Amino acid sequence: MTVLVTGGAGYIGSHMVLELLDAGEKVVVLDNLSTGRRASVPPQAELIVGDFGDEPLVRDLLSSRGVKAIIHFAAKIIVPESVADPLGYYLNNTASARSLLACAVEQGVKHFIFSSTAAVYGEPEMNPVTEGESLKPVSPYGRSKLMVEWMLEDVSRAHGLRYVALRYFNVAGADPKGRTGQSSPNATHLIKVAVQAALGMRPSMEVFGVDYPTPDGSCLRDYIQVTDLARAHMAALNHLRAGGESLTCNCGYKRGYSVLEVIETVKRVSGVDFDVKISGRRAGDPAAIVAANERAREKLGWAPIHDNLEEIVRQALAWEKTLLAEKAAS
Ligand code: UFG
């Protein structure tokens, strides 16, 4: 029973591939390597370089590899970029997902796991935010993902495909065994940026706003460790295979850390007091967003095992050092 992982050469996808291989699954990765790395796909998984929106390619690989489940990670994921290039986001995240779903329906794939995002909530009225909260995405990124959630709902009703949509909060950290991690060269995410500042790869870093209505004025986020997130997908796959209903679940720890707390943690764990500048707000940032996670716990039987910010930061530091060593050796 082969599992297709789109975006399996990317950050979260490569952790998923390891999780699947560790569980003895047969894995095919489809990735166009636009941000993913060939080196992040272990030799036990087959890598096909191409676009998930390429219908002839996808149709052929679903049938020739006997794919029974799709875990769909490939996407554009940078909120400010989506504001500047909405049509690029709707093409890649929404239109191409429609093509992938059409192939899945046509080829009789019954199980689909979708990478959704906390960005579908926009600025939530209540925290922790539950899945039933109103959906008011403020960025093209969030809207491009929400439209896929809606497509899945309709397609499952019409064609009997069952799905789990997982709404990720802030994904961070790296494989505890050091096999993969966040490798994109132009990362914008807080922990990666702070770790790079600690390692002297950046002269300083910025805090985007300390005038939010939060305890210390900086934004609050729920940081989920990437292996815990991959385990939620594994639980979702098992749920679908056992005949479970289609579901949408938050993935987070139900605990928020402020930007300043994260930076303090990176300084403490690294032992480096790097330079931090306070800047103005970044467009589109909600003040606070923290996941209610009861549904994933109850319906998927998922429970976190790496919910420790220091551990997450240690993993991110270790991975960044691995990347530096690779670069030095090349
Ligand atoms: N931040 C800084 N300095 C930086 C980088 C980030 O202060 O150099 C701040 C941001 O302003 C924000 C917080 O750190 O307040 C977290 O920012 P990230 O860029 O790490 O992550 P986001 O919260 O913007 O994005 C995450 C996911 C998105 C998702 C979004 C939903 O990565 O996919 O949450 O809220 F859409």
PDB file of C-alpha atoms and ligand atoms in Angstrom, residues 77 79 117-119 141 169-170 188-190 193 205-208 219 221 223 259 282 285-286 289, ligand 1:
ATOM      1  CA  ILE A  77       3.871  28.920   2.556  1.00  0.00           C
ATOM      2  CA  VAL A  79       2.330  34.845   4.157  1.00  0.00           C
ATOM      3  CA  THR A 117      -2.901  26.055   8.446  1.00  0.00           C
ATOM      4  CA  ALA A 118      -3.821  28.168  11.440  1.00  0.00           C
ATOM      5  CA  ALA A 119      -3.917  31.028   8.935  1.00  0.00           C
ATOM      6  CA  TYR A 141      -2.064  32.124   1.762  1.00  0.00           C
ATOM      7  CA  PHE A 169       0.247  26.153  14.040  1.00  0.00           C
ATOM      8  CA  ASN A 170       3.931  27.211  14.148  1.00  0.00           C
ATOM      9  CA  THR A 188      11.610  33.791   7.507  1.00  0.00           C
ATOM     10  CA  HIS A 189      10.313  31.795  10.467  1.00  0.00           C
ATOM     11  CA  LEU A 190      11.136  33.072  13.932  1.00  0.00           C
ATOM     12  CA  VAL A 193      15.976  33.278  12.107  1.00  0.00           C
ATOM     13  CA  MET A 205      17.454  39.975  14.050  1.00  0.00           C
ATOM     14  CA  GLU A 206      14.269  41.999  14.331  1.00  0.00           C
ATOM     15  CA  VAL A 207      11.202  41.705  16.536  1.00  0.00           C
ATOM     16  CA  PHE A 208       8.194  42.742  14.481  1.00  0.00           C
ATOM     17  CA  CYS A 219       3.020  38.200  19.326  1.00  0.00           C
ATOM     18  CA  ARG A 221       2.331  31.669  18.911  1.00  0.00           C
ATOM     19  CA  TYR A 223       5.150  26.171  18.435  1.00  0.00           C
ATOM     20  CA  VAL A 259       8.361  36.310  20.310  1.00  0.00           C
ATOM     21  CA  ARG A 282       4.748  42.980  10.106  1.00  0.00           C
ATOM     22  CA  ASP A 285       0.424  39.096  11.858  1.00  0.00           C
ATOM     23  CA  PRO A 286      -2.342  38.140  14.329  1.00  0.00           C
ATOM     24  CA  ILE A 289      -2.998  32.373  18.099  1.00  0.00           C
TER      25      ILE A 289
HETATM   26  N1  UFG B   1       8.944  37.288  13.897  1.00  0.00           N
HETATM   27  C1  UFG B   1       9.826  38.272  14.305  1.00  0.00           C
HETATM   28  N2  UFG B   1      11.044  38.340  13.699  1.00  0.00           N
HETATM   29  C2  UFG B   1      11.414  37.481  12.701  1.00  0.00           C
HETATM   30  C3  UFG B   1      10.514  36.473  12.296  1.00  0.00           C
HETATM   31  C4  UFG B   1       9.272  36.405  12.911  1.00  0.00           C
HETATM   32  O1  UFG B   1       9.525  39.066  15.184  1.00  0.00           O
HETATM   33  O2  UFG B   1      12.542  37.616  12.182  1.00  0.00           O
HETATM   34  C5  UFG B   1       7.634  37.182  14.563  1.00  0.00           C
HETATM   35  C6  UFG B   1       6.464  37.358  13.619  1.00  0.00           C
HETATM   36  O3  UFG B   1       6.178  38.712  13.443  1.00  0.00           O
HETATM   37  C7  UFG B   1       5.372  36.579  14.357  1.00  0.00           C
HETATM   38  C8  UFG B   1       6.145  35.449  15.048  1.00  0.00           C
HETATM   39  O4  UFG B   1       7.500  35.880  15.080  1.00  0.00           O
HETATM   40  O5  UFG B   1       4.802  37.380  15.335  1.00  0.00           O
HETATM   41  C9  UFG B   1       6.088  34.152  14.293  1.00  0.00           C
HETATM   42  O6  UFG B   1       6.397  34.411  12.946  1.00  0.00           O
HETATM   43  P1  UFG B   1       6.746  33.274  11.896  1.00  0.00           P
HETATM   44  O7  UFG B   1       7.098  33.951  10.603  1.00  0.00           O
HETATM   45  O8  UFG B   1       7.730  32.334  12.486  1.00  0.00           O
HETATM   46  O9  UFG B   1       5.404  32.459  11.757  1.00  0.00           O
HETATM   47  P2  UFG B   1       3.910  32.992  11.483  1.00  0.00           P
HETATM   48  O10 UFG B   1       3.225  33.009  12.812  1.00  0.00           O
HETATM   49  O11 UFG B   1       3.866  34.213  10.677  1.00  0.00           O
HETATM   50  O12 UFG B   1       3.392  31.858  10.518  1.00  0.00           O
HETATM   51  C10 UFG B   1       2.887  30.672  10.972  1.00  0.00           C
HETATM   52  C11 UFG B   1       3.007  29.646   9.865  1.00  0.00           C
HETATM   53  C12 UFG B   1       2.181  30.056   8.708  1.00  0.00           C
HETATM   54  C13 UFG B   1       0.761  30.303   9.162  1.00  0.00           C
HETATM   55  C14 UFG B   1       0.717  31.282  10.307  1.00  0.00           C
HETATM   56  C15 UFG B   1      -0.675  31.429  10.854  1.00  0.00           C
HETATM   57  O13 UFG B   1       4.360  29.503   9.482  1.00  0.00           O
HETATM   58  O14 UFG B   1       2.199  29.019   7.747  1.00  0.00           O
HETATM   59  O15 UFG B   1       1.554  30.837  11.335  1.00  0.00           O
HETATM   60  O16 UFG B   1      -0.748  32.350  11.885  1.00  0.00           O
HETATM   61  F1  UFG B   1       0.046  30.834   8.164  1.00  0.00           F
END
